[in-house]
Short mmCIF file of C-alpha atoms in Angstrom, two decimals:
data_model
loop_
_atom_site.label_atom_id
_atom_site.label_comp_id
_atom_site.label_asym_id
_atom_site.label_seq_id
_atom_site.Cartn_x
_atom_site.Cartn_y
_atom_site.Cartn_z
CA MET A 272 26.41 -12.47 39.07
CA HIS A 273 22.83 -11.23 38.51
CA GLN A 274 23.58 -8.19 40.71
CA LEU A 275 26.16 -6.87 38.25
CA THR A 276 25.35 -3.82 36.14
CA ILE A 277 26.01 -3.84 32.40
CA ALA A 278 29.17 -1.75 32.96
CA GLU A 279 30.41 -4.31 35.50
CA MET A 280 29.55 -7.18 33.14
CA ILE A 281 31.53 -5.50 30.35
CA ARG A 282 34.59 -5.22 32.60
CA GLY A 283 34.21 -8.81 33.85
CA LEU A 284 33.84 -10.25 30.36
CA GLN A 285 36.76 -8.25 28.96
CA SER A 286 39.01 -9.28 31.88
CA LYS A 287 37.77 -12.89 31.51
CA ALA A 288 36.65 -12.98 35.17
CA PHE A 289 33.69 -14.97 33.82
CA SER A 290 32.38 -16.00 30.42
CA SER A 291 29.23 -14.98 28.58
CA MET A 292 28.15 -18.62 28.74
CA GLU A 293 28.40 -18.61 32.57
CA LEU A 294 26.52 -15.33 32.77
CA THR A 295 23.82 -16.49 30.35
CA ARG A 296 23.26 -19.85 32.08
CA HIS A 297 23.00 -18.07 35.44
CA LEU A 298 20.36 -15.61 34.23
CA LEU A 299 18.37 -18.27 32.35
CA ALA A 300 18.24 -20.29 35.57
CA ARG A 301 16.98 -17.23 37.47
CA ILE A 302 14.26 -16.64 34.89
CA GLN A 303 13.14 -20.26 35.09
CA GLN A 304 13.18 -20.19 38.89
CA LEU A 305 11.66 -16.77 39.60
CA ASP A 306 9.65 -15.39 36.69
CA SER A 307 6.49 -17.28 37.60
CA SER A 308 6.16 -14.64 40.36
CA TYR A 309 6.38 -11.70 37.93
CA ASN A 310 5.24 -12.97 34.49
CA SER A 311 7.74 -10.61 32.88
CA PHE A 312 8.62 -12.91 29.95
CA ILE A 313 6.33 -14.23 27.20
CA THR A 314 9.04 -16.27 25.48
CA VAL A 315 12.42 -17.44 26.81
CA THR A 316 14.93 -18.14 24.03
CA GLU A 317 17.32 -20.50 25.81
CA GLU A 318 18.72 -22.22 22.71
CA LEU A 319 19.38 -18.94 20.91
CA ALA A 320 20.89 -17.37 24.04
CA LEU A 321 23.37 -20.21 24.56
CA SER A 322 24.47 -20.16 20.90
CA GLN A 323 24.92 -16.36 21.01
CA ALA A 324 26.85 -16.63 24.29
CA GLU A 325 29.17 -19.23 22.77
CA ALA A 326 29.78 -16.99 19.74
CA ALA A 327 30.41 -14.00 22.05
CA ASP A 328 33.00 -15.92 24.06
CA GLN A 329 34.79 -16.82 20.82
CA ARG A 330 34.88 -13.15 19.74
CA ILE A 331 36.20 -12.13 23.17
CA ALA A 332 38.90 -14.85 23.03
CA LYS A 333 40.06 -13.57 19.63
CA GLY A 334 40.14 -9.96 20.86
CA GLU A 335 37.50 -8.93 18.31
CA ALA A 336 34.67 -8.15 20.72
CA PRO A 337 32.59 -4.93 20.59
CA THR A 338 31.89 -3.28 23.96
CA LEU A 339 28.58 -5.04 24.67
CA CYS A 340 29.73 -8.45 23.42
CA GLY A 341 28.42 -11.22 25.67
CA VAL A 342 26.03 -9.02 27.68
CA PRO A 343 22.53 -10.57 28.03
CA VAL A 344 19.45 -8.51 27.11
CA ALA A 345 15.74 -9.04 26.50
CA HIS A 346 13.45 -7.52 23.87
CA LYS A 347 9.94 -6.18 24.32
CA ASP A 348 7.57 -8.49 22.46
CA ILE A 349 6.50 -5.76 20.01
CA ILE A 350 9.97 -5.85 18.40
CA CYS A 351 10.32 -8.38 15.57
CA THR A 352 12.84 -11.17 16.06
CA ASN A 353 13.68 -13.54 13.23
CA GLY A 354 12.25 -17.01 13.87
CA ILE A 355 10.99 -16.08 17.36
CA ARG A 356 7.32 -15.43 18.10
CA THR A 357 6.48 -11.72 18.29
CA SER A 358 3.00 -11.56 19.80
CA CYS A 359 2.52 -7.93 20.92
CA ALA A 360 0.94 -9.70 23.95
CA SER A 361 -2.18 -10.23 21.82
CA LYS A 362 -4.23 -13.25 20.82
CA MET A 363 -4.21 -11.66 17.36
CA LEU A 364 -0.47 -12.38 16.95
CA ASP A 365 -0.13 -15.36 19.27
CA ASN A 366 1.06 -17.46 16.30
CA PHE A 367 3.13 -14.81 14.46
CA ILE A 368 6.80 -15.66 13.83
CA PRO A 369 8.58 -12.90 11.88
CA PRO A 370 10.98 -13.83 9.08
CA TYR A 371 13.31 -10.91 9.91
CA ASP A 372 14.86 -8.93 12.78
CA ALA A 373 13.93 -5.35 13.62
CA THR A 374 16.78 -2.91 12.99
CA ILE A 375 17.44 -2.42 16.72
CA VAL A 376 17.65 -6.21 17.15
CA GLU A 377 20.10 -6.33 14.22
CA ASN A 378 22.14 -3.55 15.84
CA LEU A 379 22.27 -5.22 19.26
CA ASN A 380 23.02 -8.61 17.70
CA GLY A 381 25.84 -6.95 15.79
CA ALA A 382 27.12 -5.54 19.09
CA GLY A 383 27.32 -9.12 20.39
CA THR A 384 24.50 -9.06 22.93
CA VAL A 385 22.79 -12.27 24.00
CA THR A 386 18.98 -12.46 23.67
CA LEU A 387 17.39 -14.15 26.70
CA GLY A 388 13.80 -13.74 25.47
CA LYS A 389 10.80 -11.54 24.72
CA THR A 390 9.16 -9.55 27.51
CA ASN A 391 5.50 -9.15 28.38
CA MET A 392 3.66 -5.89 27.68
CA ASP A 393 0.25 -4.27 27.39
CA GLU A 394 -1.49 -5.59 24.28
CA PHE A 395 -0.16 -3.72 21.21
CA ALA A 396 1.52 -1.32 23.70
CA MET A 397 -1.86 0.13 24.70
CA GLY A 398 -1.94 0.60 28.45
CA SER A 399 -0.28 2.09 31.52
CA SER A 400 -0.29 -0.91 33.86
CA ASN A 401 0.63 -4.04 31.88
CA GLU A 402 -2.74 -5.58 32.73
CA SER A 403 -4.08 -5.84 29.16
CA SER A 404 -1.70 -8.61 28.04
CA TYR A 405 -3.26 -11.77 26.55
CA TYR A 406 -0.72 -13.69 28.65
CA GLY A 407 -1.79 -12.16 31.96
CA PRO A 408 -0.61 -9.12 33.92
CA VAL A 409 2.99 -8.47 34.86
CA LYS A 410 3.59 -8.01 38.59
CA ASN A 411 5.83 -5.39 40.15
CA PRO A 412 8.88 -6.98 41.85
CA TRP A 413 8.66 -4.33 44.58
CA ASN A 414 5.18 -5.54 45.51
CA THR A 415 3.59 -8.30 43.46
CA ARG A 416 0.11 -6.99 44.33
CA CYS A 417 0.96 -3.83 42.36
CA VAL A 418 1.33 -3.03 38.67
CA PRO A 419 4.80 -2.44 37.15
CA GLY A 420 3.51 0.27 34.81
CA GLY A 421 3.04 -0.07 31.09
CA SER A 422 3.18 -0.71 28.35
CA SER A 423 6.79 -1.90 28.75
CA GLY A 424 6.10 -3.44 32.16
CA GLY A 425 7.71 -6.78 31.30
CA SER A 426 11.03 -5.18 30.36
CA ALA A 427 11.02 -2.98 33.49
CA ALA A 428 10.01 -5.82 35.83
CA ALA A 429 12.65 -8.17 34.38
CA VAL A 430 15.38 -5.57 34.99
CA ALA A 431 14.05 -4.73 38.48
CA ALA A 432 13.91 -8.42 39.43
CA LEU A 433 17.56 -8.83 38.28
CA LEU A 434 16.53 -11.37 35.65
CA VAL A 435 18.31 -9.39 32.93
CA PRO A 436 20.61 -6.34 33.20
CA GLY A 437 18.93 -4.36 30.42
CA ALA A 438 16.05 -4.60 27.95
CA THR A 439 14.62 -2.87 24.92
CA ALA A 440 11.27 -1.12 25.25
CA THR A 441 9.04 1.29 23.33
CA ASP A 442 7.46 4.58 24.37
CA THR A 443 4.40 6.10 22.65
CA GLY A 444 3.11 8.20 25.55
CA GLY A 445 5.35 7.24 28.46
CA SER A 446 5.68 3.47 28.11
CA ILE A 447 9.42 3.41 28.90
CA ARG A 448 9.53 6.15 31.53
CA GLN A 449 6.37 5.26 33.50
CA PRO A 450 7.26 1.59 34.16
CA ALA A 451 10.87 2.62 34.88
CA ALA A 452 9.55 5.01 37.55
CA LEU A 453 7.32 2.37 39.16
CA THR A 454 10.06 -0.31 39.25
CA ASN A 455 13.11 1.77 40.31
CA THR A 456 14.85 1.35 36.98
CA THR A 457 16.30 3.89 34.51
CA GLY A 458 14.39 4.22 31.25
CA LEU A 459 15.13 6.49 28.28
CA LYS A 460 12.94 7.51 25.35
CA PRO A 461 15.17 9.04 22.66
CA THR A 462 14.34 11.90 20.31
CA TYR A 463 11.76 10.79 17.73
CA GLY A 464 13.69 9.25 14.83
CA ARG A 465 16.89 8.51 16.79
CA VAL A 466 16.19 4.75 16.91
CA SER A 467 14.77 3.00 13.85
CA ARG A 468 11.14 1.90 14.05
CA TRP A 469 11.61 -0.66 11.25
CA GLY A 470 10.49 -4.04 12.53
CA ILE A 471 8.64 -2.61 15.53
CA VAL A 472 4.92 -3.34 15.24
CA ALA A 473 3.29 0.08 14.87
CA TYR A 474 0.87 1.54 17.40
CA ALA A 475 0.99 5.30 16.68
CA SER A 476 3.63 5.93 14.04
CA SER A 477 4.23 9.63 14.75
CA LEU A 478 4.78 8.94 18.46
CA ASP A 479 6.40 5.48 18.79
CA GLN A 480 10.08 5.39 19.75
CA ALA A 481 12.23 2.58 21.11
CA GLY A 482 14.80 2.93 23.88
CA PRO A 483 16.51 1.08 26.74
CA ILE A 484 15.53 0.18 30.29
CA ALA A 485 18.46 -0.59 32.57
CA ARG A 486 19.62 -0.30 36.18
CA ASN A 487 21.32 3.08 35.84
CA ALA A 488 22.18 5.87 33.39
CA GLU A 489 25.59 4.43 32.51
CA ASP A 490 24.02 1.12 31.45
CA ALA A 491 21.33 2.95 29.46
CA ALA A 492 24.09 4.89 27.68
CA TYR A 493 25.86 1.68 26.65
CA LEU A 494 22.62 0.21 25.28
CA LEU A 495 21.53 3.39 23.49
CA SER A 496 24.95 3.71 21.82
CA ALA A 497 24.40 0.30 20.22
CA MET A 498 20.71 0.84 19.36
CA VAL A 499 21.03 4.14 17.48
CA SER A 500 21.70 4.18 13.75
CA HIS A 501 20.39 5.77 10.58
CA ASP A 502 18.07 3.34 8.80
CA PRO A 503 17.11 3.85 5.14
CA LYS A 504 14.22 1.41 5.71
CA ASP A 505 12.58 3.88 8.12
CA SER A 506 11.59 7.16 6.47
CA THR A 507 11.50 8.92 9.87
CA SER A 508 15.01 7.77 10.85
CA LEU A 509 17.38 10.67 11.52
CA ASN A 510 20.66 10.68 9.62
CA ARG A 511 23.08 11.80 12.31
CA PRO A 512 26.75 11.01 13.04
CA HIS A 513 27.04 8.10 15.46
CA GLU A 514 27.47 9.09 19.12
CA ASP A 515 29.05 7.29 22.05
CA PHE A 516 26.59 8.23 24.77
CA THR A 517 28.99 7.10 27.51
CA ALA A 518 31.64 9.66 26.52
CA GLY A 519 30.29 12.65 28.48
CA LEU A 520 28.86 10.90 31.53
CA SER A 521 31.51 12.27 33.91
CA ASP A 522 31.25 15.91 32.81
CA SER A 523 30.43 18.47 35.50
CA ILE A 524 26.90 19.84 35.53
CA ALA A 525 27.85 23.06 37.34
CA GLY A 526 25.90 25.92 35.78
CA LEU A 527 23.24 23.63 34.33
CA LYS A 528 19.84 25.36 34.12
CA ILE A 529 16.99 23.06 35.17
CA GLY A 530 13.46 24.12 34.24
CA VAL A 531 10.80 23.22 36.81
CA PRO A 532 7.30 23.53 35.28
CA LYS A 533 4.68 24.79 37.71
CA GLU A 534 2.08 22.67 35.87
CA TYR A 535 3.83 19.46 37.04
CA PHE A 536 3.37 20.23 40.74
CA GLY A 537 -0.33 21.01 40.92
CA GLU A 538 -3.49 19.12 41.73
CA GLY A 539 -3.31 15.36 41.21
CA LEU A 540 0.32 14.91 42.28
CA ASN A 541 0.77 12.70 45.34
CA ALA A 542 2.31 14.84 48.12
CA GLU A 543 4.98 12.30 49.08
CA THR A 544 5.94 11.82 45.43
CA ALA A 545 6.29 15.61 45.12
CA ALA A 546 8.54 15.63 48.22
CA ARG A 547 10.87 12.97 46.75
CA VAL A 548 11.14 14.95 43.51
CA GLN A 549 11.88 18.18 45.38
CA ASP A 550 14.60 16.34 47.36
CA ALA A 551 16.15 15.27 44.04
CA LEU A 552 16.07 18.85 42.74
CA LYS A 553 17.96 19.98 45.88
CA GLU A 554 20.67 17.40 45.11
CA PHE A 555 21.09 18.97 41.68
CA GLU A 556 21.50 22.39 43.31
CA LYS A 557 24.29 20.92 45.45
CA LEU A 558 25.95 19.74 42.21
CA GLY A 559 25.99 23.34 40.97
CA ALA A 560 22.82 23.39 38.88
CA GLU A 561 20.37 26.28 38.91
CA LEU A 562 16.60 25.76 39.23
CA VAL A 563 14.48 27.96 36.97
CA ASP A 564 10.70 28.23 37.32
CA ILE A 565 9.04 27.78 33.92
CA SER A 566 5.56 27.29 32.53
CA LEU A 567 4.31 24.76 29.97
CA PRO A 568 0.81 26.26 29.68
CA HIS A 569 -0.72 23.64 27.38
CA THR A 570 0.23 20.65 29.57
CA GLU A 571 -3.37 19.95 30.56
CA LEU A 572 -4.27 19.50 26.88
CA ALA A 573 -1.67 16.78 26.30
CA ILE A 574 -3.87 13.86 27.36
CA PRO A 575 -6.98 14.84 25.33
CA ALA A 576 -4.81 15.56 22.27
CA TYR A 577 -2.90 12.28 22.65
CA TYR A 578 -6.06 10.22 23.05
CA VAL A 579 -7.31 11.51 19.71
CA ILE A 580 -4.03 11.29 17.76
CA ALA A 581 -2.75 7.93 19.06
CA PRO A 582 -6.03 5.99 18.62
CA ALA A 583 -6.50 7.56 15.16
CA GLU A 584 -3.09 6.30 14.06
CA ALA A 585 -3.71 2.95 15.78
CA SER A 586 -7.00 2.45 13.96
CA ALA A 587 -5.13 2.79 10.66
CA ASN A 588 -2.10 0.72 11.69
CA LEU A 589 -4.15 -2.14 13.15
CA SER A 590 -6.42 -2.40 10.10
CA ARG A 591 -3.88 -4.84 8.63
CA PHE A 592 -4.88 -7.47 11.19
CA ASP A 593 -7.93 -8.79 9.37
CA GLY A 594 -7.64 -12.59 9.59
CA VAL A 595 -6.59 -12.84 5.94
CA ARG A 596 -2.82 -12.42 5.73
CA TYR A 597 -1.47 -13.35 9.16
CA GLY A 598 -2.49 -13.47 12.79
CA HIS A 599 -5.66 -14.87 14.33
CA ARG A 600 -8.38 -16.15 11.97
CA CYS A 601 -11.84 -17.10 13.20
CA GLU A 602 -13.23 -20.60 12.68
CA ASN A 603 -15.54 -21.26 9.71
CA PRO A 604 -16.39 -17.71 8.59
CA LYS A 605 -19.70 -17.41 6.69
CA ASP A 606 -18.45 -14.64 4.42
CA LEU A 607 -15.80 -11.91 4.22
CA ARG A 608 -17.63 -9.58 6.61
CA ASP A 609 -17.96 -12.36 9.18
CA LEU A 610 -14.25 -13.18 8.76
CA TYR A 611 -13.25 -9.59 9.46
CA MET A 612 -15.63 -9.04 12.36
CA ARG A 613 -15.04 -12.27 14.25
CA SER A 614 -11.28 -12.44 13.61
CA ARG A 615 -10.81 -8.90 14.95
CA GLY A 616 -13.41 -9.29 17.72
CA GLU A 617 -11.77 -12.49 18.96
CA GLY A 618 -8.16 -11.41 18.35
CA PHE A 619 -8.14 -7.95 19.95
CA GLY A 620 -8.65 -7.32 23.66
CA GLU A 621 -10.99 -4.75 25.17
CA GLU A 622 -8.55 -1.83 25.41
CA VAL A 623 -7.31 -2.29 21.83
CA GLN A 624 -10.90 -2.42 20.55
CA ARG A 625 -11.73 0.72 22.53
CA ARG A 626 -8.86 2.66 20.95
CA ILE A 627 -9.63 1.43 17.43
CA LEU A 628 -13.24 2.62 17.83
CA VAL A 629 -12.18 6.01 19.22
CA GLY A 630 -9.62 6.44 16.43
CA SER A 631 -12.00 5.43 13.66
CA TYR A 632 -14.58 7.88 14.99
CA ALA A 633 -12.03 10.72 15.16
CA LEU A 634 -11.03 10.10 11.52
CA SER A 635 -14.56 9.75 10.18
CA ALA A 636 -15.72 12.22 7.55
CA GLY A 637 -17.87 14.42 9.76
CA TYR A 638 -15.45 14.61 12.70
CA TYR A 639 -11.94 14.77 11.23
CA ASP A 640 -11.65 18.57 11.53
CA ALA A 641 -13.36 18.74 14.91
CA TYR A 642 -11.15 16.08 16.53
CA TYR A 643 -8.05 14.89 14.69
CA ASN A 644 -7.18 18.19 13.01
CA LYS A 645 -7.80 20.12 16.24
CA ALA A 646 -5.65 17.67 18.23
CA GLN A 647 -2.77 18.19 15.79
CA GLN A 648 -3.10 21.96 16.23
CA VAL A 649 -2.92 21.50 20.02
CA ARG A 650 0.13 19.28 19.50
CA ARG A 651 1.85 22.17 17.77
CA LEU A 652 1.11 24.45 20.73
CA ILE A 653 2.55 21.87 23.15
CA LYS A 654 5.72 21.62 21.05
CA GLN A 655 6.01 25.41 21.00
CA ASP A 656 5.82 25.49 24.83
CA PHE A 657 8.93 23.30 24.96
CA VAL A 658 10.76 25.28 22.26
CA GLN A 659 10.25 28.48 24.28
CA ALA A 660 11.24 26.77 27.54
CA PHE A 661 14.50 25.46 26.08
CA GLU A 662 15.49 29.00 25.14
CA LYS A 663 15.92 29.57 28.90
CA VAL A 664 16.90 26.15 30.31
CA ASP A 665 19.05 23.11 29.46
CA VAL A 666 16.78 20.34 30.78
CA ILE A 667 13.32 20.13 32.33
CA MET A 668 12.59 18.08 35.46
CA GLY A 669 9.54 16.93 37.35
CA PRO A 670 7.75 13.78 38.49
CA THR A 671 7.41 10.89 36.03
CA THR A 672 4.09 9.69 37.48
CA PRO A 673 1.47 11.25 39.77
CA SER A 674 1.97 8.54 42.42
CA PRO A 675 3.81 5.27 43.06
CA ALA A 676 2.53 1.94 41.70
CA PHE A 677 -1.15 1.17 42.31
CA GLU A 678 -2.65 -2.23 42.99
CA LEU A 679 -3.53 -4.63 40.19
CA GLY A 680 -7.15 -4.10 39.15
CA ALA A 681 -7.46 -0.74 40.92
CA LYS A 682 -8.08 1.30 37.75
CA GLY A 683 -9.21 -1.33 35.26
CA ALA A 684 -12.84 -0.21 35.35
CA ASP A 685 -12.01 3.47 34.78
CA PRO A 686 -10.09 4.06 31.52
CA VAL A 687 -9.80 7.81 32.15
CA ALA A 688 -8.13 7.28 35.54
CA MET A 689 -5.70 4.92 33.83
CA TYR A 690 -5.00 7.46 31.06
CA LEU A 691 -4.16 10.12 33.68
CA GLU A 692 -1.18 8.00 34.79
CA ASP A 693 0.64 9.42 31.75
CA ILE A 694 -0.13 13.07 32.46
CA TYR A 695 3.54 14.06 32.83
CA THR A 696 5.00 11.89 30.07
CA ILE A 697 2.72 12.31 27.06
CA ALA A 698 3.72 15.87 26.10
CA THR A 699 7.31 14.71 25.48
CA ASN A 700 6.07 12.28 22.82
CA LEU A 701 3.75 14.82 21.22
CA ALA A 702 6.74 17.17 20.87
CA GLY A 703 9.14 14.42 19.74
CA LEU A 704 11.61 15.25 22.53
CA PRO A 705 13.89 12.86 24.44
CA GLY A 706 12.95 12.01 28.02
CA MET A 707 14.05 9.67 30.75
CA SER A 708 13.06 8.53 34.22
CA ILE A 709 15.54 7.80 37.01
CA PRO A 710 14.92 6.54 40.57
CA CYS A 711 14.71 9.35 43.16
CA GLY A 712 13.23 7.77 46.29
CA LEU A 713 10.65 5.48 47.86
CA VAL A 714 7.15 6.09 49.21
CA ASN A 715 5.82 3.26 51.39
CA ASN A 716 8.62 1.09 49.92
CA LEU A 717 7.44 1.76 46.37
CA PRO A 718 9.72 3.59 43.91
CA VAL A 719 9.34 7.17 42.69
CA GLY A 720 10.78 8.39 39.39
CA LEU A 721 12.26 11.76 38.45
CA GLN A 722 11.59 12.69 34.83
CA ILE A 723 14.31 14.50 32.85
CA THR A 724 13.28 15.98 29.50
CA GLY A 725 15.99 17.17 27.13
CA ASN A 726 16.10 19.31 24.02
CA TYR A 727 16.10 17.63 20.61
CA LEU A 728 19.03 15.21 20.12
CA ASP A 729 20.33 16.06 23.60
CA GLU A 730 20.39 12.50 24.97
CA SER A 731 24.08 12.83 25.91
CA ARG A 732 23.33 15.74 28.23
CA MET A 733 20.34 13.94 29.78
CA LEU A 734 22.47 10.86 30.47
CA ASN A 735 25.27 13.03 31.89
CA VAL A 736 22.82 14.79 34.21
CA ALA A 737 21.29 11.49 35.34
CA HIS A 738 24.70 9.87 35.86
CA GLN A 739 25.95 12.77 37.97
CA TYR A 740 22.88 12.49 40.19
CA GLN A 741 23.46 8.74 40.52
CA GLN A 742 27.05 9.38 41.64
CA VAL A 743 25.82 11.22 44.75
CA THR A 744 22.67 9.21 45.52
CA ASP A 745 22.01 5.49 45.82
CA TRP A 746 18.30 5.23 45.05
CA HIS A 747 19.10 3.41 41.81
CA GLN A 748 20.92 0.74 43.82
CA ALA A 749 17.88 -0.07 45.97
CA SER A 750 16.69 -3.52 44.98
CA ALA A 751 13.31 -5.19 44.96
CA VAL A 752 14.86 -8.65 45.44
#
């Protein structure tokens, strides 16, 4: 039963081949039996899952069930869940239990999904390897000596290990697409504003966006269709007519123009990863698509710009965690200054502290124009590169990551090497564009991801393109377990 995709689960539940309760009990047993090897979950919500499964079966029996009714999912532990600990994988929020659901949790609950638990992640979503979690690193199901990518490594590993068919995740600079690439899953970051950020603990507010991780493009389309909505509680939420992202999956892609940026195939890209990506591009040519050479000239500036803007926004967003209102509070503070310093020093891990310091420095009076303002100007240039490219092409493709998964601990002592893992994904966030990663091969039995970047609000086309590729290849069916 755990090998079923979401689409297959939908058909099985609707035909009553099995019940949501049977499905849920089976997956909960797998999590209990296997997750000690991966550490992909922080919290397992067995009682809630069984009650939701029972309610789903009742809706199905009455013929009142939405499409996803009874399908089990998991939520990244940065997404607030009413009455369930939401820790952001940090000591700071180890004891935080929200009194409300995030909008995307509300939407998926309304669609009848069953919540199996909260997945592990890099602390406050800051990281590319899922090694900075207060609860220990997540391990890649393809090789448990390797990282699963980050920051949504728990969601990706849980899907790859067939513990759950789909999971929510967030992407600030690649944190859905990069772990999807390293675990042979399909991950999609929507256009900025497509999915409400209300109830998602903020890292960098102008970059954060939630999306799904699943086994294939069809499953991601089902999840995204339920996640998307206009939300008056989020001032950046886009007010668009609701879309069924599964509707155009079977459309032909003959005549599609695929932009291939020369900057994505230069120094730093693993040769075997490049070969797998080129093989994927040839498959698209066979499907009738046309490859167009393009240039995104400011690509090399994406990482320096991001690592000014994101830490600056994080330093402001994380100032609320002061030991006064909620979260970790130090023992016996001498005075207010001591309370602030020790609560934050004890509650935040090393990477979070590093980014707060960098961000505070970039926003300080003497350096704001030199760093933050300049980074925002560079961001505009990066966005303009994409605008000009999309005048000539329909989608842009390239590698998701420079190489397959690296070993746990291999880059922990070198933050810059870790930051370079996101070299191909960050520009999409800076521009606010949608992007996704799909499996396109293996190198030394470790997965490689193909990144597809779409134009604004063009998630349907991206999913169609990915689905058509997955109809003629079987990389997405390769399993770690």
